mmCIF file of C-alpha atoms and ligand atoms in Angstrom:
data_model
loop_
_atom_site.group_PDB
_atom_site.id
_atom_site.type_symbol
_atom_site.label_atom_id
_atom_site.label_comp_id
_atom_site.label_asym_id
_atom_site.label_seq_id
_atom_site.Cartn_x
_atom_site.Cartn_y
_atom_site.Cartn_z
ATOM 1 C CA LYS O 1 9.004 46.580 -44.717
ATOM 2 C CA PRO O 2 8.526 47.795 -41.096
ATOM 3 C CA ILE O 3 5.659 46.466 -39.359
ATOM 4 C CA LEU O 4 6.560 48.263 -36.122
ATOM 5 C CA GLU O 5 8.477 51.290 -35.518
ATOM 6 C CA VAL O 6 9.025 52.647 -32.155
ATOM 7 C CA GLU O 7 10.415 56.268 -32.037
ATOM 8 C CA ASN O 8 11.591 58.345 -29.060
ATOM 9 C CA LEU O 9 8.932 56.570 -26.840
ATOM 10 C CA GLU O 10 9.012 57.524 -23.267
ATOM 11 C CA LYS O 11 6.500 56.455 -20.702
ATOM 12 C CA TYR O 12 6.534 58.453 -17.278
ATOM 13 C CA TYR O 13 4.680 57.411 -14.109
ATOM 14 C CA GLY O 14 4.308 59.829 -11.180
ATOM 15 C CA ASN O 15 4.304 63.277 -11.075
ATOM 16 C CA ARG O 16 6.921 66.087 -10.333
ATOM 17 C CA GLY O 17 9.567 65.359 -8.037
ATOM 18 C CA ASN O 18 9.094 61.514 -7.794
ATOM 19 C CA ILE O 19 8.880 60.143 -11.888
ATOM 20 C CA THR O 20 9.734 56.794 -12.595
ATOM 21 C CA LYS O 21 11.030 56.748 -16.490
ATOM 22 C CA ALA O 22 9.591 53.395 -16.977
ATOM 23 C CA VAL O 23 10.274 53.704 -20.897
ATOM 24 C CA ASP O 24 13.263 56.150 -21.262
ATOM 25 C CA ASN O 25 13.667 57.096 -25.040
ATOM 26 C CA ILE O 26 13.424 53.923 -26.961
ATOM 27 C CA ASN O 27 13.710 53.381 -30.740
ATOM 28 C CA PHE O 28 13.571 50.174 -32.705
ATOM 29 C CA CYS O 29 11.987 48.596 -35.398
ATOM 30 C CA VAL O 30 10.357 45.182 -36.315
ATOM 31 C CA ASN O 31 10.249 44.086 -40.002
ATOM 32 C CA GLU O 32 7.871 41.899 -41.575
ATOM 33 C CA GLY O 33 8.512 38.115 -40.907
ATOM 34 C CA GLU O 34 10.886 38.870 -37.990
ATOM 35 C CA PHE O 35 11.051 37.169 -34.519
ATOM 36 C CA VAL O 36 11.989 39.701 -32.128
ATOM 37 C CA GLY O 37 12.928 39.141 -28.526
ATOM 38 C CA ILE O 38 12.524 42.062 -25.911
ATOM 39 C CA MET O 39 14.639 40.835 -22.789
ATOM 40 C CA GLY O 40 15.201 42.578 -19.234
ATOM 41 C CA PRO O 41 15.157 41.903 -15.569
ATOM 42 C CA SER O 42 12.119 42.641 -13.613
ATOM 43 C CA GLY O 43 11.242 46.007 -13.351
ATOM 44 C CA SER O 44 13.018 47.036 -16.746
ATOM 45 C CA GLY O 45 9.956 48.460 -18.401
ATOM 46 C CA LYS O 46 9.179 45.371 -20.689
ATOM 47 C CA THR O 47 5.499 45.344 -19.606
ATOM 48 C CA THR O 48 5.368 49.349 -19.923
ATOM 49 C CA LEU O 49 6.680 48.820 -23.283
ATOM 50 C CA LEU O 50 4.302 46.307 -24.379
ATOM 51 C CA ASN O 51 1.014 47.936 -22.988
ATOM 52 C CA CYS O 52 2.137 50.924 -24.877
ATOM 53 C CA ILE O 53 2.655 48.739 -27.989
ATOM 54 C CA SER O 54 -0.582 47.107 -27.436
ATOM 55 C CA THR O 55 -2.583 50.210 -27.325
ATOM 56 C CA ILE O 56 -3.641 49.133 -23.668
ATOM 57 C CA ASP O 57 -1.538 52.215 -21.907
ATOM 58 C CA THR O 58 -0.855 55.764 -23.571
ATOM 59 C CA VAL O 59 2.397 57.295 -24.142
ATOM 60 C CA THR O 60 4.302 60.064 -22.484
ATOM 61 C CA SER O 61 6.032 61.027 -25.892
ATOM 62 C CA GLY O 62 6.986 59.577 -28.879
ATOM 63 C CA HIS O 63 5.361 57.348 -31.461
ATOM 64 C CA ILE O 64 4.412 53.984 -32.256
ATOM 65 C CA ARG O 65 3.895 53.117 -35.667
ATOM 66 C CA ILE O 66 2.003 49.581 -36.704
ATOM 67 C CA ASN O 67 1.744 49.293 -40.500
ATOM 68 C CA ASP O 68 2.412 52.854 -40.866
ATOM 69 C CA LYS O 69 -0.443 53.838 -38.701
ATOM 70 C CA ASP O 70 0.626 55.874 -35.610
ATOM 71 C CA ILE O 71 -1.212 54.106 -32.811
ATOM 72 C CA THR O 72 -0.426 57.050 -30.755
ATOM 73 C CA THR O 73 -3.017 59.397 -32.331
ATOM 74 C CA LEU O 74 -5.599 57.027 -32.963
ATOM 75 C CA LYS O 75 -8.992 57.814 -31.061
ATOM 76 C CA LYS O 76 -10.073 55.866 -28.393
ATOM 77 C CA ASP O 77 -13.085 54.212 -30.125
ATOM 78 C CA ASN O 78 -10.725 52.866 -32.922
ATOM 79 C CA LEU O 79 -8.336 51.265 -30.675
ATOM 80 C CA SER O 80 -10.264 47.910 -29.731
ATOM 81 C CA LYS O 81 -11.272 47.593 -33.768
ATOM 82 C CA PHE O 82 -7.445 48.152 -34.391
ATOM 83 C CA ARG O 83 -6.332 45.636 -31.893
ATOM 84 C CA ARG O 84 -8.944 43.098 -32.958
ATOM 85 C CA ASN O 85 -7.467 43.630 -36.734
ATOM 86 C CA GLU O 86 -3.859 44.263 -36.365
ATOM 87 C CA LEU O 87 -2.816 42.239 -33.219
ATOM 88 C CA GLY O 88 -2.503 38.777 -31.890
ATOM 89 C CA PHE O 89 -1.641 37.976 -28.240
ATOM 90 C CA ILE O 90 -0.062 35.155 -26.210
ATOM 91 C CA PHE O 91 -0.505 35.943 -22.515
ATOM 92 C CA GLN O 92 1.834 34.301 -19.477
ATOM 93 C CA ASP O 93 -1.676 32.713 -18.003
ATOM 94 C CA PHE O 94 -3.312 31.531 -21.628
ATOM 95 C CA ASN O 95 -6.501 33.626 -21.123
ATOM 96 C CA LEU O 96 -8.520 30.897 -22.586
ATOM 97 C CA LEU O 97 -12.582 30.891 -22.190
ATOM 98 C CA ASP O 98 -13.262 28.080 -20.059
ATOM 99 C CA THR O 99 -16.636 27.423 -21.324
ATOM 100 C CA LEU O 100 -15.409 27.046 -25.024
ATOM 101 C CA THR O 101 -13.612 24.108 -26.329
ATOM 102 C CA ALA O 102 -9.960 24.464 -27.884
ATOM 103 C CA TYR O 103 -11.593 24.473 -31.211
ATOM 104 C CA GLU O 104 -13.944 27.171 -30.110
ATOM 105 C CA ASN O 105 -11.388 29.244 -28.461
ATOM 106 C CA ILE O 106 -9.128 29.379 -31.331
ATOM 107 C CA ALA O 107 -12.115 30.111 -34.014
ATOM 108 C CA LEU O 108 -13.713 32.744 -31.857
ATOM 109 C CA ALA O 109 -12.389 35.846 -33.701
ATOM 110 C CA LEU O 110 -13.352 34.425 -37.094
ATOM 111 C CA THR O 111 -16.722 33.342 -35.758
ATOM 112 C CA ILE O 112 -17.150 37.022 -34.556
ATOM 113 C CA GLN O 113 -16.390 38.180 -38.265
ATOM 114 C CA LYS O 114 -18.723 35.862 -39.421
ATOM 115 C CA VAL O 115 -16.433 33.936 -41.702
ATOM 116 C CA LYS O 116 -17.792 30.870 -43.354
ATOM 117 C CA THR O 117 -17.917 28.004 -41.092
ATOM 118 C CA ALA O 118 -16.047 25.478 -43.851
ATOM 119 C CA GLU O 119 -13.339 28.247 -44.047
ATOM 120 C CA ILE O 120 -12.929 28.637 -40.028
ATOM 121 C CA GLU O 121 -12.622 24.712 -40.138
ATOM 122 C CA LYS O 122 -9.919 24.893 -42.722
ATOM 123 C CA ARG O 123 -7.849 27.434 -41.064
ATOM 124 C CA VAL O 124 -8.181 25.961 -37.744
ATOM 125 C CA HIS O 125 -7.283 22.656 -38.513
ATOM 126 C CA ASP O 126 -4.277 23.837 -40.658
ATOM 127 C CA ALA O 127 -2.816 25.861 -37.432
ATOM 128 C CA ALA O 128 -3.571 22.938 -35.118
ATOM 129 C CA ARG O 129 -1.801 20.762 -37.302
ATOM 130 C CA LYS O 130 1.237 22.865 -37.406
ATOM 131 C CA LEU O 131 1.180 23.489 -33.714
ATOM 132 C CA ASP O 132 0.584 19.985 -32.872
ATOM 133 C CA ILE O 133 -2.706 20.525 -31.045
ATOM 134 C CA MET O 134 -5.160 18.415 -33.160
ATOM 135 C CA ASP O 135 -5.947 15.801 -30.385
ATOM 136 C CA THR O 136 -7.003 18.838 -28.147
ATOM 137 C CA LEU O 137 -9.639 20.474 -30.218
ATOM 138 C CA GLU O 138 -12.752 18.899 -28.740
ATOM 139 C CA LYS O 139 -11.276 19.380 -25.154
ATOM 140 C CA TYR O 140 -12.043 22.334 -22.729
ATOM 141 C CA PRO O 141 -9.215 24.038 -21.055
ATOM 142 C CA TYR O 142 -9.512 22.201 -17.623
ATOM 143 C CA GLN O 143 -8.906 19.109 -19.644
ATOM 144 C CA LEU O 144 -5.556 20.222 -21.081
ATOM 145 C CA SER O 145 -2.017 20.578 -20.081
ATOM 146 C CA GLY O 146 -0.152 24.114 -19.746
ATOM 147 C CA GLY O 147 1.781 23.277 -22.280
ATOM 148 C CA GLN O 148 -1.381 22.527 -24.644
ATOM 149 C CA LYS O 149 -3.387 25.328 -23.617
ATOM 150 C CA GLN O 150 -0.623 27.827 -24.694
ATOM 151 C CA ARG O 151 -0.144 26.391 -27.972
ATOM 152 C CA ILE O 152 -4.163 26.848 -28.263
ATOM 153 C CA ALA O 153 -3.261 30.253 -27.264
ATOM 154 C CA ALA O 154 -0.602 30.486 -29.932
ATOM 155 C CA ALA O 155 -3.102 29.351 -32.610
ATOM 156 C CA ARG O 156 -5.652 31.693 -31.344
ATOM 157 C CA ALA O 157 -3.299 34.547 -31.718
ATOM 158 C CA LEU O 158 -2.376 33.416 -35.185
ATOM 159 C CA ILE O 159 -5.716 32.508 -36.690
ATOM 160 C CA THR O 160 -6.795 36.304 -37.749
ATOM 161 C CA ASN O 161 -3.518 36.756 -39.751
ATOM 162 C CA PRO O 162 -2.714 39.911 -37.364
ATOM 163 C CA SER O 163 0.266 42.293 -38.747
ATOM 164 C CA LEU O 164 1.909 41.761 -35.254
ATOM 165 C CA ILE O 165 1.832 39.019 -32.566
ATOM 166 C CA LEU O 166 2.812 40.374 -29.315
ATOM 167 C CA ALA O 167 3.748 37.675 -26.856
ATOM 168 C CA ASP O 168 4.401 38.456 -23.064
ATOM 169 C CA GLU O 169 6.043 35.952 -21.031
ATOM 170 C CA PRO O 170 4.515 33.130 -22.753
ATOM 171 C CA THR O 171 6.825 30.392 -21.398
ATOM 172 C CA GLY O 172 6.248 31.741 -17.620
ATOM 173 C CA ALA O 173 3.861 29.439 -16.527
ATOM 174 C CA LEU O 174 5.239 26.348 -18.274
ATOM 175 C CA ASP O 175 7.851 23.537 -17.382
ATOM 176 C CA SER O 176 10.819 23.529 -19.451
ATOM 177 C CA LYS O 177 9.653 20.797 -21.890
ATOM 178 C CA SER O 178 6.519 22.667 -22.455
ATOM 179 C CA SER O 179 8.348 25.874 -23.287
ATOM 180 C CA ARG O 180 10.378 23.959 -25.496
ATOM 181 C CA MET O 181 7.289 22.685 -27.591
ATOM 182 C CA LEU O 182 5.623 26.407 -27.346
ATOM 183 C CA LEU O 183 8.685 27.786 -28.610
ATOM 184 C CA ASP O 184 8.952 25.323 -31.523
ATOM 185 C CA SER O 185 5.381 25.893 -32.408
ATOM 186 C CA MET O 186 6.386 29.734 -32.367
ATOM 187 C CA GLU O 187 8.939 29.272 -34.630
ATOM 188 C CA ARG O 188 6.894 27.395 -37.056
ATOM 189 C CA MET O 189 4.228 30.279 -36.816
ATOM 190 C CA ASN O 190 7.049 32.564 -37.757
ATOM 191 C CA GLN O 191 8.539 30.541 -40.611
ATOM 192 C CA GLU O 192 5.501 28.908 -42.169
ATOM 193 C CA TYR O 193 2.987 31.348 -41.501
ATOM 194 C CA ASN O 194 5.452 34.439 -41.844
ATOM 195 C CA ALA O 195 4.128 35.758 -38.667
ATOM 196 C CA THR O 196 5.619 38.736 -37.167
ATOM 197 C CA ILE O 197 6.455 38.522 -33.475
ATOM 198 C CA MET O 198 7.577 40.486 -30.802
ATOM 199 C CA MET O 199 8.208 38.600 -27.275
ATOM 200 C CA VAL O 200 9.086 39.825 -23.904
ATOM 201 C CA THR O 201 10.751 37.746 -21.431
ATOM 202 C CA HIS O 202 13.179 37.610 -18.721
ATOM 203 C CA ASP O 203 14.325 34.129 -19.634
ATOM 204 C CA ALA O 204 17.217 33.772 -21.782
ATOM 205 C CA PHE O 205 16.241 30.038 -22.947
ATOM 206 C CA THR O 206 13.128 31.884 -23.978
ATOM 207 C CA ALA O 207 14.630 34.762 -25.525
ATOM 208 C CA SER O 208 16.912 32.625 -27.370
ATOM 209 C CA TYR O 209 14.585 31.503 -29.776
ATOM 210 C CA ALA O 210 14.192 35.141 -31.250
ATOM 211 C CA GLN O 211 16.209 35.975 -34.364
ATOM 212 C CA ARG O 212 17.166 39.207 -32.773
ATOM 213 C CA ILE O 213 17.149 40.129 -28.902
ATOM 214 C CA LEU O 214 17.025 43.580 -27.512
ATOM 215 C CA PHE O 215 18.109 44.125 -23.893
ATOM 216 C CA ILE O 216 16.595 46.484 -22.086
ATOM 217 C CA LYS O 217 17.332 47.868 -18.647
ATOM 218 C CA ASP O 218 16.219 50.906 -16.628
ATOM 219 C CA GLY O 219 13.735 51.678 -19.577
ATOM 220 C CA LYS O 220 16.335 51.978 -22.335
ATOM 221 C CA ILE O 221 17.753 49.476 -25.010
ATOM 222 C CA PHE O 222 21.447 48.816 -24.160
ATOM 223 C CA ASN O 223 22.421 46.128 -26.258
ATOM 224 C CA GLU O 224 21.241 44.257 -29.123
ATOM 225 C CA ILE O 225 22.057 40.727 -30.635
ATOM 226 C CA ILE O 226 21.424 38.776 -33.909
ATOM 227 C CA ARG O 227 21.417 35.167 -33.793
ATOM 228 C CA GLY O 228 23.631 33.084 -35.990
ATOM 229 C CA ASN O 229 21.587 30.229 -37.328
ATOM 230 C CA ASP O 230 23.637 27.522 -34.884
ATOM 231 C CA SER O 231 24.250 29.756 -31.731
ATOM 232 C CA ARG O 232 21.067 29.187 -29.687
ATOM 233 C CA LYS O 233 19.446 26.558 -27.530
ATOM 234 C CA GLU O 234 21.398 23.779 -25.443
HETATM 235 P P1 ADP N 1 9.066 44.779 -16.013
HETATM 236 O O1 ADP N 1 7.848 44.396 -16.984
HETATM 237 O O2 ADP N 1 10.355 44.746 -16.832
HETATM 238 O O3 ADP N 1 9.205 44.228 -14.896
HETATM 239 P P2 ADP N 1 7.604 47.392 -15.702
HETATM 240 O O4 ADP N 1 7.227 47.703 -17.214
HETATM 241 O O5 ADP N 1 6.554 46.610 -15.029
HETATM 242 O O6 ADP N 1 8.822 46.435 -16.150
HETATM 243 O O7 ADP N 1 7.905 48.649 -14.517
HETATM 244 C C1 ADP N 1 9.224 49.400 -15.103
HETATM 245 C C2 ADP N 1 9.242 50.701 -13.814
HETATM 246 O O8 ADP N 1 7.950 51.269 -14.103
HETATM 247 C C3 ADP N 1 9.553 50.019 -12.709
HETATM 248 O O9 ADP N 1 9.859 50.584 -12.016
HETATM 249 C C4 ADP N 1 7.881 50.066 -12.115
HETATM 250 O O10 ADP N 1 7.766 50.084 -10.804
HETATM 251 C C5 ADP N 1 7.468 51.262 -12.673
HETATM 252 N N1 ADP N 1 5.864 50.881 -13.205
HETATM 253 C C6 ADP N 1 5.076 50.261 -13.732
HETATM 254 N N2 ADP N 1 3.824 50.186 -13.956
HETATM 255 C C7 ADP N 1 3.562 51.521 -12.801
HETATM 256 C C8 ADP N 1 2.520 52.058 -12.526
HETATM 257 N N3 ADP N 1 1.194 51.799 -12.715
HETATM 258 N N4 ADP N 1 2.677 53.266 -11.636
HETATM 259 C C9 ADP N 1 3.964 53.677 -11.361
HETATM 260 N N5 ADP N 1 4.991 53.061 -11.581
HETATM 261 C C10 ADP N 1 4.754 51.941 -12.597
HETATM 262 P P1 ADP N 2 2.330 19.287 -23.123
HETATM 263 O O1 ADP N 2 4.097 19.000 -23.506
HETATM 264 O O2 ADP N 2 1.798 19.456 -24.384
HETATM 265 O O3 ADP N 2 2.247 20.168 -21.974
HETATM 266 P P2 ADP N 2 2.170 16.982 -21.281
HETATM 267 O O4 ADP N 2 3.343 16.109 -21.387
HETATM 268 O O5 ADP N 2 2.490 18.181 -20.260
HETATM 269 O O6 ADP N 2 1.666 17.918 -22.407
HETATM 270 O O7 ADP N 2 0.831 16.317 -20.911
HETATM 271 C C1 ADP N 2 0.559 15.002 -21.493
HETATM 272 C C2 ADP N 2 -1.303 14.592 -21.325
HETATM 273 O O8 ADP N 2 -1.247 14.776 -19.736
HETATM 274 C C3 ADP N 2 -2.027 15.645 -22.315
HETATM 275 O O9 ADP N 2 -2.468 14.920 -23.021
HETATM 276 C C4 ADP N 2 -2.775 16.117 -20.922
HETATM 277 O O10 ADP N 2 -4.215 15.907 -21.534
HETATM 278 C C5 ADP N 2 -2.355 15.513 -19.651
HETATM 279 N N1 ADP N 2 -2.397 16.629 -18.848
HETATM 280 C C6 ADP N 2 -1.298 17.148 -18.383
HETATM 281 N N2 ADP N 2 -1.229 18.015 -17.603
HETATM 282 C C7 ADP N 2 -2.803 18.077 -17.262
HETATM 283 C C8 ADP N 2 -3.440 18.710 -16.381
HETATM 284 N N3 ADP N 2 -2.894 19.599 -15.432
HETATM 285 N N4 ADP N 2 -4.897 18.693 -16.478
HETATM 286 C C9 ADP N 2 -5.312 17.820 -17.093
HETATM 287 N N5 ADP N 2 -4.578 17.254 -18.060
HETATM 288 C C10 ADP N 2 -3.257 17.184 -17.953
#
């Protein structure tokens, strides 16, 4: 079942005579339960593509459907609700709230939705066990390593059961050991929660955790590889 459908997507910056085709007619699809990587060098259009899918940026033309809903035609008032209900985000710089503990950061969206306390606790603990952050839950972000913070951010993205998790250079601020732990955790999110993940990166090792990698350059997809079970890492 397709979760994300990107059709003839174009995003141009500038105006007549000075146009940058940041996204230049991109087409692809991400199915439920897939872990897809988008890889490309700096300036290739990754951030622009991600911003269009995350409904932060408007598109020049084309369509983006998430769970059969065309987000390019959604009204502005409905966008933040759509983001909250359907999408989870993992950013390069964690974006945790400094005044909340790890537990509170992970639980926040559920607290806002008025989910029952016992249910929140069950879900946070389950995610924390799977992502190996049980011992961080009572700590504040400043007390934690980058790797721990990013696994907390991953748990936060997962906790609402979003249709699609968007990760933007999730290992960009991590050393190689922490990157590996985060990517192992994302792999577990994908396999044990059946989370659908689209991850943007310029790093080949990070991309190697995706089951399918789309390569972009100058705003176009120019290659796609599907990973064999043993053709990655090391
Ligand atoms: P990446 O994330 O792969 O580094 P970007 O999506 O940031 O690539 O950029 C793609 C192209 O679009 C680049 O040529 C960049 O200079 C241009 N671009 C990105 N954002 C803007 C903007 N707000 N205004 C004008 N040009 C932009
Ligand atoms: P991870 O592999 O999860 O990133 P590390 O091996 O980097 O973990 O960190 C191990 C321990 O050191 C953690 O329990 C953490 O509390 C502590 N630690 C590491 N970096 C920092 C930091 N920048 N600030 C505070 N504590 C840190």
